[in-house]
Short mmCIF file of N, CA, C and O and ligand atoms in Angstrom, two decimals:
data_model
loop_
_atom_site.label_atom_id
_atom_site.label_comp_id
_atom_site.label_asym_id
_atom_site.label_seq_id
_atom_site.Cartn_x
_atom_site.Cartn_y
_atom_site.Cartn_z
N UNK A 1 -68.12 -153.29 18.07
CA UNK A 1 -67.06 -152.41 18.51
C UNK A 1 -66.70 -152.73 19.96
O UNK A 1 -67.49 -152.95 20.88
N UNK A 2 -65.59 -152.73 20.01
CA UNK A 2 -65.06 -152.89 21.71
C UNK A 2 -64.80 -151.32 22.23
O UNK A 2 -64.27 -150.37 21.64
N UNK A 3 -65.50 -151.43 23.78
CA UNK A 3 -65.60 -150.46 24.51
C UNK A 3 -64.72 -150.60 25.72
O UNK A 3 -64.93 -151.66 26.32
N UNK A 4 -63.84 -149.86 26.22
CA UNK A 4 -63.14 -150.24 27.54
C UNK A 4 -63.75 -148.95 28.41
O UNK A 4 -63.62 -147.75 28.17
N UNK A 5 -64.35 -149.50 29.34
CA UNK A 5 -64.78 -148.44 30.75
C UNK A 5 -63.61 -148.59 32.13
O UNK A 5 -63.26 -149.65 32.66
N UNK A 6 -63.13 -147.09 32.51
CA UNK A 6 -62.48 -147.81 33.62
C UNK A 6 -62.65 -146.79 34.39
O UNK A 6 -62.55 -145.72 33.80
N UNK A 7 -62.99 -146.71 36.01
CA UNK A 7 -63.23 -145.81 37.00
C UNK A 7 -63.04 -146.65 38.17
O UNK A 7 -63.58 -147.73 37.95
N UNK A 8 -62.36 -146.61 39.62
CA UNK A 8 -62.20 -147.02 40.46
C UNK A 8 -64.01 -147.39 41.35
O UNK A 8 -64.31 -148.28 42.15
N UNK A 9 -64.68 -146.47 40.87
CA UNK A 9 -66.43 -146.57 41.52
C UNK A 9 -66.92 -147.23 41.00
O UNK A 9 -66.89 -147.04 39.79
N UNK A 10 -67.55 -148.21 41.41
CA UNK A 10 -68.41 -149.43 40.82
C UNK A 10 -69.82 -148.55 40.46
O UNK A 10 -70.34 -148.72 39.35
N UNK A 11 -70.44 -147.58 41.46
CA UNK A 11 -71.30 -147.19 41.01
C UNK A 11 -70.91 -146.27 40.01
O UNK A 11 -72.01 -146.17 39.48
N UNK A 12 -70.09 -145.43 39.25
CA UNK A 12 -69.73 -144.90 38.16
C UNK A 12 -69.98 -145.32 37.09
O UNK A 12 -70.56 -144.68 36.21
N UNK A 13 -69.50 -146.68 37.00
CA UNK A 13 -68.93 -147.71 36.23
C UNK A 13 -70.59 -147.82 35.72
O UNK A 13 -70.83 -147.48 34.56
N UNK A 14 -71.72 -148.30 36.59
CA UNK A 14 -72.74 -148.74 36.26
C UNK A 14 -73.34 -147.53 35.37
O UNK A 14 -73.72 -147.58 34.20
N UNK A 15 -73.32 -146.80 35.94
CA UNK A 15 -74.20 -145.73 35.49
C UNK A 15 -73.52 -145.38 34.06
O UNK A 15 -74.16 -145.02 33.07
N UNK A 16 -72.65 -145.48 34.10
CA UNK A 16 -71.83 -144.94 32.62
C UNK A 16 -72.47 -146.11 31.31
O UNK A 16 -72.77 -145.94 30.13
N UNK A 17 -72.49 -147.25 32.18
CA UNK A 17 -73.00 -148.75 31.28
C UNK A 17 -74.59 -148.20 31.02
O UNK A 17 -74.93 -148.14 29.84
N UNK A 18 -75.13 -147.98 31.59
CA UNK A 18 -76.74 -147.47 31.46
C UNK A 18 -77.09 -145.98 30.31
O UNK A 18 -78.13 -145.64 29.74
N UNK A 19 -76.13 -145.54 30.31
CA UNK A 19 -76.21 -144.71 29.05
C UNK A 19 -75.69 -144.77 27.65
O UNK A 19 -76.13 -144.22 26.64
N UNK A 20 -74.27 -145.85 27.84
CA UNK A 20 -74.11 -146.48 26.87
C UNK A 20 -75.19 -147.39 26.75
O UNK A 20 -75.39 -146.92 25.63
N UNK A 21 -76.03 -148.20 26.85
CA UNK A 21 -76.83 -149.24 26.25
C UNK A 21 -77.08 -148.36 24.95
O UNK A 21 -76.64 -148.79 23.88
N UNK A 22 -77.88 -146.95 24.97
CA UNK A 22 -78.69 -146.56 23.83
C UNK A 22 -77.79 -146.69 22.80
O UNK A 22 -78.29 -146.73 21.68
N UNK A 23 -76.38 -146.79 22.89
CA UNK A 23 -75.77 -146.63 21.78
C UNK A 23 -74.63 -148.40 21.58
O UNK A 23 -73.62 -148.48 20.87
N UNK A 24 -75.15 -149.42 22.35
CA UNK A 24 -74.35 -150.47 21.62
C UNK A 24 -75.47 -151.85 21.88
O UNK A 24 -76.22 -152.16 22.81
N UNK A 25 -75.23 -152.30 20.89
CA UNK A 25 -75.53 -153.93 20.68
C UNK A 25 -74.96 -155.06 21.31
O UNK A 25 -74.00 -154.81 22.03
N UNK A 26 -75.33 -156.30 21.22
CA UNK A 26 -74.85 -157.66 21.45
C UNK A 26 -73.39 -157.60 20.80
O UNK A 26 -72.30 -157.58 21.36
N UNK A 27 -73.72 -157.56 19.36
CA UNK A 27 -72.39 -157.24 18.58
C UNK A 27 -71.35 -156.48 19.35
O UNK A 27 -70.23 -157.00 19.40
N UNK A 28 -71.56 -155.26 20.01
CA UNK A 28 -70.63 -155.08 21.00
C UNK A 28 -69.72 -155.75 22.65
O UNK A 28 -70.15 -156.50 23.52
N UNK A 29 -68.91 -155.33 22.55
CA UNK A 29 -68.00 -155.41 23.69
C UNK A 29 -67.26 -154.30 24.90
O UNK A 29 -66.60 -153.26 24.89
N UNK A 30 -67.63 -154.89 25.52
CA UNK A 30 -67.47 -154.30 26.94
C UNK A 30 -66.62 -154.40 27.98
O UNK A 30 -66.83 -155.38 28.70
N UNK A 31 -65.51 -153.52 28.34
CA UNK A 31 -64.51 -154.15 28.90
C UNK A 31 -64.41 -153.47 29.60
O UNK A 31 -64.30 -152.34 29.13
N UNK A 32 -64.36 -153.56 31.45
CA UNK A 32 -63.98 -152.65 32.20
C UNK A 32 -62.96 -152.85 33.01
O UNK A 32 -62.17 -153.74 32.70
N UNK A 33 -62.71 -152.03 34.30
CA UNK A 33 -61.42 -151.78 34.76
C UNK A 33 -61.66 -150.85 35.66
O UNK A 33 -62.45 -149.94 35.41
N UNK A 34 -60.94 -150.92 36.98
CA UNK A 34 -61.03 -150.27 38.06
C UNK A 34 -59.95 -149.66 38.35
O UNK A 34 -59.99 -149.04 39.42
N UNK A 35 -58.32 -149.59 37.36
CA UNK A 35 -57.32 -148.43 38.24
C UNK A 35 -56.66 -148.10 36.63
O UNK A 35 -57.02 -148.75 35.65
N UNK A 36 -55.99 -147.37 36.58
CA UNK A 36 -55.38 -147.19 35.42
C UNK A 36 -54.26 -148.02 34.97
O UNK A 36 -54.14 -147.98 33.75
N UNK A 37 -53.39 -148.77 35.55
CA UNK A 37 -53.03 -150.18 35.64
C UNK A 37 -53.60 -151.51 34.48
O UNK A 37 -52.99 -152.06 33.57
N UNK A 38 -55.11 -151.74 35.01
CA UNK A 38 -56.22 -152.03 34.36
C UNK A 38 -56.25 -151.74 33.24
O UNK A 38 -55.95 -152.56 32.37
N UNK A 39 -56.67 -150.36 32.94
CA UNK A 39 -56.69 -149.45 32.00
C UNK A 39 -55.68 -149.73 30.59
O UNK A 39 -56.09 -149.99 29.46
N UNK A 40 -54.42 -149.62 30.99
CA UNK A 40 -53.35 -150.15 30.48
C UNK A 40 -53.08 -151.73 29.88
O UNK A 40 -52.34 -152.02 28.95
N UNK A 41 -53.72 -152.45 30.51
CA UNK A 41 -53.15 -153.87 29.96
C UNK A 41 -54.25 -154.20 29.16
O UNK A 41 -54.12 -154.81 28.10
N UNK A 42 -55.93 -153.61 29.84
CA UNK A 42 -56.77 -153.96 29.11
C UNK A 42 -56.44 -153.16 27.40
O UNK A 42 -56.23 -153.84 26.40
N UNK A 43 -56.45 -152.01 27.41
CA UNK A 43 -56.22 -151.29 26.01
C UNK A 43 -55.19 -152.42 25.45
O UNK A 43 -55.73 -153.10 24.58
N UNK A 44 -54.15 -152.71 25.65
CA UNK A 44 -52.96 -153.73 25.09
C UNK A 44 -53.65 -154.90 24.75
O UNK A 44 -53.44 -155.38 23.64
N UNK A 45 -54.41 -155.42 25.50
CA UNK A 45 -54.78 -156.74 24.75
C UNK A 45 -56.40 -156.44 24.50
O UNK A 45 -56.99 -157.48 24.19
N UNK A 46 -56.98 -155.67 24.55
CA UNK A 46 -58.13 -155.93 23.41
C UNK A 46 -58.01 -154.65 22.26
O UNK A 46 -58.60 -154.78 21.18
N UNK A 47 -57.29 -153.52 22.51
CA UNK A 47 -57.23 -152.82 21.29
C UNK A 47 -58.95 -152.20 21.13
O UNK A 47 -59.58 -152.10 20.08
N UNK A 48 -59.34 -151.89 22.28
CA UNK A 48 -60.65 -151.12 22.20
C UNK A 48 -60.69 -150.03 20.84
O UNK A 48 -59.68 -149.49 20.41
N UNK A 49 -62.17 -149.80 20.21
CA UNK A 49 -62.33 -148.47 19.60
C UNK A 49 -62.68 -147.30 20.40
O UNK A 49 -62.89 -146.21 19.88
N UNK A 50 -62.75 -147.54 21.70
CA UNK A 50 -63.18 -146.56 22.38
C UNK A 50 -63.13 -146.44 23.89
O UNK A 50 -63.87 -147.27 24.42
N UNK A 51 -62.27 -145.40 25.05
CA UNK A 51 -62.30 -145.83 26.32
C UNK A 51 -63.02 -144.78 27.05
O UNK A 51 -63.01 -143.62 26.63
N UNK A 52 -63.60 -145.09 28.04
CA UNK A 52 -64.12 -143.83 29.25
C UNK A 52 -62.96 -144.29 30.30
O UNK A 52 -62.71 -145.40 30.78
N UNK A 53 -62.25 -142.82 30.49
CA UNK A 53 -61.50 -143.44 31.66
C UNK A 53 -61.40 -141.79 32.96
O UNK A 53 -60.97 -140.65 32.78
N UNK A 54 -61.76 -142.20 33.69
CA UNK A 54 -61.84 -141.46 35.07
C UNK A 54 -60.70 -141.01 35.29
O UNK A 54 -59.78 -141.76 34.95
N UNK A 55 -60.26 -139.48 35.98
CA UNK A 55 -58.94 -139.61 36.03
C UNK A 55 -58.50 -140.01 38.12
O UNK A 55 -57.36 -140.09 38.59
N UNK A 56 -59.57 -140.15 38.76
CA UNK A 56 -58.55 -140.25 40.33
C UNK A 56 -59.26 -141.50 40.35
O UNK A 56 -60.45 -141.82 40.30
N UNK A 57 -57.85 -142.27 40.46
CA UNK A 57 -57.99 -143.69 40.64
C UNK A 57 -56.78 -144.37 41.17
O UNK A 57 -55.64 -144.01 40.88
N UNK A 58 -57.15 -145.66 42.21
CA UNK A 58 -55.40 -146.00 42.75
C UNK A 58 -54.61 -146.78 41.87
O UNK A 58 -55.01 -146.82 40.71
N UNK A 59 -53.66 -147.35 42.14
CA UNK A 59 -52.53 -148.02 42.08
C UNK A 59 -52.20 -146.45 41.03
O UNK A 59 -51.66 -145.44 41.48
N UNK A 60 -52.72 -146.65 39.46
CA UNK A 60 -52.08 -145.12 38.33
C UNK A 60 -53.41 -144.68 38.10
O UNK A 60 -54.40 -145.41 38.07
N UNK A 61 -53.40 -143.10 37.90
CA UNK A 61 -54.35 -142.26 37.63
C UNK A 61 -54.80 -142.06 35.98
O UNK A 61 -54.06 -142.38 35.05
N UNK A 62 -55.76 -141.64 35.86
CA UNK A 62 -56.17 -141.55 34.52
C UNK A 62 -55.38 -140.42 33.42
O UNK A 62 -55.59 -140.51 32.21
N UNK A 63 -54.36 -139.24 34.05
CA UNK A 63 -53.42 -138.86 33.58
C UNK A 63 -52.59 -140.09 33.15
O UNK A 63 -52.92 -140.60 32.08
N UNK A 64 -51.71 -140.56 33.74
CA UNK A 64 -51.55 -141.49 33.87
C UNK A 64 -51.26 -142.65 32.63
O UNK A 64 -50.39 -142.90 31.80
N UNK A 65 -52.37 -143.11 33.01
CA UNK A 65 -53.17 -143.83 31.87
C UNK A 65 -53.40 -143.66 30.49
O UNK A 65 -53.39 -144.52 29.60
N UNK A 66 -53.72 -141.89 30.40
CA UNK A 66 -53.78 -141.56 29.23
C UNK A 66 -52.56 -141.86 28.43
O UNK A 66 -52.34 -142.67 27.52
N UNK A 67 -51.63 -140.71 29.20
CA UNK A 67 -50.56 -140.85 28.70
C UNK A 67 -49.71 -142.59 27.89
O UNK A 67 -49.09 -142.72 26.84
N UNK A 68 -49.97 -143.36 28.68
CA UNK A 68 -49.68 -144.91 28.63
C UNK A 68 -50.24 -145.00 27.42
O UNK A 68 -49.44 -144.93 26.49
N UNK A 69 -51.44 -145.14 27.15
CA UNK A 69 -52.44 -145.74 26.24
C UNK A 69 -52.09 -145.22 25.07
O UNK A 69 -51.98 -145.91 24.05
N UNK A 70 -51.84 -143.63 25.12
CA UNK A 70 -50.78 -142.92 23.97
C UNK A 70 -49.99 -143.49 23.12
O UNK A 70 -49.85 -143.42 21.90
N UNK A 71 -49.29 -144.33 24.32
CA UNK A 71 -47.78 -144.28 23.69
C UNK A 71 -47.86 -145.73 22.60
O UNK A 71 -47.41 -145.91 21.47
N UNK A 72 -48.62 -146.60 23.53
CA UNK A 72 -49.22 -147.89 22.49
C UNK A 72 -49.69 -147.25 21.30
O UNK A 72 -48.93 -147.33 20.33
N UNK A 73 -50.79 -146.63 21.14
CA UNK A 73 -51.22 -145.98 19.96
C UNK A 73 -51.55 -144.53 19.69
O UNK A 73 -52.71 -144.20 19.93
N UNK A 74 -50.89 -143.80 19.31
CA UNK A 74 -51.36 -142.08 19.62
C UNK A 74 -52.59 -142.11 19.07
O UNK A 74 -53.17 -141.10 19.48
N UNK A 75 -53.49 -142.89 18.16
CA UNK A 75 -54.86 -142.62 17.88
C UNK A 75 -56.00 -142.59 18.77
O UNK A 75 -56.96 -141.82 18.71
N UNK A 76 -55.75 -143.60 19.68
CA UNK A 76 -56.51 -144.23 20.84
C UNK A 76 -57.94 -142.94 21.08
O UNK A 76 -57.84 -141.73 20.92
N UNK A 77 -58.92 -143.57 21.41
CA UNK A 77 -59.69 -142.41 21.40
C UNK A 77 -60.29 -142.47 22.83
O UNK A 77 -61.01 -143.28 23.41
N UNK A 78 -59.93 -141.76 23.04
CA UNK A 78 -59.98 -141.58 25.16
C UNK A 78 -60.92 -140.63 25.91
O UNK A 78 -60.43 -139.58 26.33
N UNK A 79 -61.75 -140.78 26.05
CA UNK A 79 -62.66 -140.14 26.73
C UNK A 79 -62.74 -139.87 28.20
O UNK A 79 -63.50 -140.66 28.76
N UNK A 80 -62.08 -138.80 29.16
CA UNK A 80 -62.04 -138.04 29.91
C UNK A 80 -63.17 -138.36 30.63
O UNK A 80 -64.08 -137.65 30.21
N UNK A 81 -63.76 -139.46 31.96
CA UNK A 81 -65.29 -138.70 32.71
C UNK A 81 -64.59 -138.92 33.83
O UNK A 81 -64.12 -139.95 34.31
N UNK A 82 -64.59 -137.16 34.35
CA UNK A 82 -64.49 -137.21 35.68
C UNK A 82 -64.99 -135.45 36.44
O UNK A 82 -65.11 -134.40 35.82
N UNK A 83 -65.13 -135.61 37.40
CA UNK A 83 -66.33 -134.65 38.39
C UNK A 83 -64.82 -133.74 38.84
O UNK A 83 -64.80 -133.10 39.89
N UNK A 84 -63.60 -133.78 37.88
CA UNK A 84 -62.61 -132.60 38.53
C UNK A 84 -62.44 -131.71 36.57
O UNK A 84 -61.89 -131.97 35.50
N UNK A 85 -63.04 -130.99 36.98
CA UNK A 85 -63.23 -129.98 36.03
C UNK A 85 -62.26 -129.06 35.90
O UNK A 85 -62.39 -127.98 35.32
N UNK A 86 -61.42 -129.42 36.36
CA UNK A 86 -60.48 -127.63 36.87
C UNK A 86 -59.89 -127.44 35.45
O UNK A 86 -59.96 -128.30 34.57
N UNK A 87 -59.25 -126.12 35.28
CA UNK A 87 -59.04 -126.05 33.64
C UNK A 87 -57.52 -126.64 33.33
O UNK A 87 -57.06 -127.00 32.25
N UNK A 88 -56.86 -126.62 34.67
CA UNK A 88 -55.05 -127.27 34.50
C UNK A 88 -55.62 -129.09 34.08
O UNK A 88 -55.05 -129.69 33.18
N UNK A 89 -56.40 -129.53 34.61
CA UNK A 89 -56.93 -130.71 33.96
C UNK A 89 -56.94 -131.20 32.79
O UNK A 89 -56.27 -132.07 32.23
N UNK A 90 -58.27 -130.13 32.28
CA UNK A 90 -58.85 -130.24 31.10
C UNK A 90 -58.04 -130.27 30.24
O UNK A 90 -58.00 -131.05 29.29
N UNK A 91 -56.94 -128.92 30.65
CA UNK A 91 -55.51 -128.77 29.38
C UNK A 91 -54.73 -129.74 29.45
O UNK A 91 -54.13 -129.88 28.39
N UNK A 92 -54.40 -130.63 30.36
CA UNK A 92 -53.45 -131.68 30.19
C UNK A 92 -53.82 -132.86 29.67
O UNK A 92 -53.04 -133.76 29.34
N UNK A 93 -55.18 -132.87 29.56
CA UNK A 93 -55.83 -134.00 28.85
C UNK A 93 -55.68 -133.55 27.83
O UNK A 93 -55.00 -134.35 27.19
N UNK A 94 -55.95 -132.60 27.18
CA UNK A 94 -56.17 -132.00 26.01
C UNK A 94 -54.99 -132.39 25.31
O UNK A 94 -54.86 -133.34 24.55
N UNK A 95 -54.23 -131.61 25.63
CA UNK A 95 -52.77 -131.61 24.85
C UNK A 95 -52.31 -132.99 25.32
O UNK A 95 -51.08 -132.90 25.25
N UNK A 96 -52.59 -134.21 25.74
CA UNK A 96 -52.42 -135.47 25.93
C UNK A 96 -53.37 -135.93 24.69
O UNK A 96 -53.75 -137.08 24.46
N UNK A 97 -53.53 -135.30 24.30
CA UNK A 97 -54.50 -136.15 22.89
C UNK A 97 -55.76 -136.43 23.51
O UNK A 97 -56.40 -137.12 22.71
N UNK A 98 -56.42 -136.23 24.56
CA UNK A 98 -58.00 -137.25 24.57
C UNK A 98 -59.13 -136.81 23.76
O UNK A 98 -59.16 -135.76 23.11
N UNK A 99 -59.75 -137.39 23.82
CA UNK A 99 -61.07 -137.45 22.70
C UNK A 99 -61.88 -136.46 22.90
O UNK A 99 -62.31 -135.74 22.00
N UNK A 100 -62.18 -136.36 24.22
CA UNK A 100 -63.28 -135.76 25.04
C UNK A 100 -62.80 -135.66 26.54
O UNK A 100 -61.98 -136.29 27.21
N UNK A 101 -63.62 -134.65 26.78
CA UNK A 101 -63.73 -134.50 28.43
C UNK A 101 -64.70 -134.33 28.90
O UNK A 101 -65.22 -133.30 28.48
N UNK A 102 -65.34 -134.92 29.73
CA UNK A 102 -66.83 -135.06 30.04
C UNK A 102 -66.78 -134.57 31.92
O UNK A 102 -65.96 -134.70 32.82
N UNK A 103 -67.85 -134.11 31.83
CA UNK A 103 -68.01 -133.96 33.50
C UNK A 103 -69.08 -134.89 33.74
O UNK A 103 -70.21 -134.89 33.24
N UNK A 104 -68.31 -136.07 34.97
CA UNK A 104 -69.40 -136.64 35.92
C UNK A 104 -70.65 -136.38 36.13
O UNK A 104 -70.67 -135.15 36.09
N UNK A 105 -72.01 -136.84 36.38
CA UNK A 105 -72.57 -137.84 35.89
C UNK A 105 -72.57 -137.60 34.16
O UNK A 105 -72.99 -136.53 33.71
N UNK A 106 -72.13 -138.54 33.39
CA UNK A 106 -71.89 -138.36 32.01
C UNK A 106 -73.72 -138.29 31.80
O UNK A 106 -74.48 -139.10 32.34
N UNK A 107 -74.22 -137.04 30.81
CA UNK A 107 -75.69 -137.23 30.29
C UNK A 107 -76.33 -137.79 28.92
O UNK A 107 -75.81 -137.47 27.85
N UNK A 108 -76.96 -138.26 28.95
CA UNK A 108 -77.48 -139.29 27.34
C UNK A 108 -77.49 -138.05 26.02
O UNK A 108 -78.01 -138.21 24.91
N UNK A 109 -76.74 -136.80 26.50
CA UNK A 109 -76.82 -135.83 25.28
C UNK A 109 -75.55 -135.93 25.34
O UNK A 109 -75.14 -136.12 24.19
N UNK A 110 -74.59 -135.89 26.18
CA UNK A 110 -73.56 -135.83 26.16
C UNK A 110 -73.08 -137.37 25.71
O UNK A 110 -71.87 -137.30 25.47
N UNK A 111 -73.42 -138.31 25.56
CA UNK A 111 -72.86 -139.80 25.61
C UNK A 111 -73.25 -139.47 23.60
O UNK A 111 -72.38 -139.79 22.80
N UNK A 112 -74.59 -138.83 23.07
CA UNK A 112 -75.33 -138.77 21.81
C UNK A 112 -74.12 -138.19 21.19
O UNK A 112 -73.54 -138.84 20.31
N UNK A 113 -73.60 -136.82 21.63
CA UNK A 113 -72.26 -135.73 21.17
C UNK A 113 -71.01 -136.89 20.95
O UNK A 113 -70.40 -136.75 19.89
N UNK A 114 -70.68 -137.70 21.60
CA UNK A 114 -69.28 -138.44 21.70
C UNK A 114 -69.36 -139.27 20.73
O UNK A 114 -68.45 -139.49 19.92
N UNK A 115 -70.80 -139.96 20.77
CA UNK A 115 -70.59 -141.10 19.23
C UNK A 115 -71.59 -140.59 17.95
O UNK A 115 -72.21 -141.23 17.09
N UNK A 116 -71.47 -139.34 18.20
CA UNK A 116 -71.82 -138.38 16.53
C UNK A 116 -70.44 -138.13 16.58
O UNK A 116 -69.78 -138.63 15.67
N UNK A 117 -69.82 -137.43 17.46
CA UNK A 117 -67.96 -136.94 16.64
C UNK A 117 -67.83 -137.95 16.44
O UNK A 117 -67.40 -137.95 15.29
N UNK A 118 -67.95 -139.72 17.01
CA UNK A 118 -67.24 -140.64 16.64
C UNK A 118 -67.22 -141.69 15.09
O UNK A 118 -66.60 -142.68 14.70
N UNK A 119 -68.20 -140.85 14.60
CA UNK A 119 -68.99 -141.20 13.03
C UNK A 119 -67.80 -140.19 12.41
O UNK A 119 -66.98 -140.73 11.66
N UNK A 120 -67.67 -139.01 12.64
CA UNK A 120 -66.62 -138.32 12.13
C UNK A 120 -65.62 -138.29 11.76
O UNK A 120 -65.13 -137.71 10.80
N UNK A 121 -65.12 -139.10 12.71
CA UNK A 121 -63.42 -138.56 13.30
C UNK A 121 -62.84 -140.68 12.49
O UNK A 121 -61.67 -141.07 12.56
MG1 LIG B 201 -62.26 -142.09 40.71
#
């Protein structure tokens, strides 16, 4: 399965990779990205099953982004990690279609929850 990670923090980025391990293989793929820009061209040319995307980031934001990634495919399954919780957020992701919304530091129960719905859905 291809994974796209994108957050402007390198240390984000890592730590998010360290909780995904429990859940991917060699067989998997890993694609990251540092602005929502990124975000955007990477989803276009690899067609991920799955993205973590941060929403405050430069050049375009992970609103942003979402929205973009949408419009290529409204299925896209988009996963929300970011440390701004506020509820005008949460709802605009929401009703933007994302998958999930996770609060910063993402936890190995919370990473377990995202790819059990993702057996589901
Ligand atoms: Mg950020």
């Amino acid at each position: 399965m291809k994974i796209l990670v994108v957050d402007d923090s390198r240390m984000a980025i890592k730590m998010l990779l360290k909780t995904l391990k429990a859940h991917t293989g060699e067989e998997d793929e890993i694609f990251t990205g540092k602005n929502g820009l990124e975000a955007v061209s990477l989803y276009k040319e690899q067609s991920p099953s799955l993205v973590f995307l941060d929403l405050t980031m430069p050049e375009m934001d992970g609103f942003t982004a979402l929205e973009e990634i949408k419009k290529i495919n409204k299925n896209a399954r988009v996963v929300i990690i970011s440390a701004d919780i506020q509820k005008g957020s949460m709802d605009r992701v929401r009703k933007e279609g994302a998958f999930d919304f996770v609060k910063k530091p993402i936890t190995a129960e919370k990473m377990q929850d995202i790819f059990n719905k993702l057996q589901t859905s």
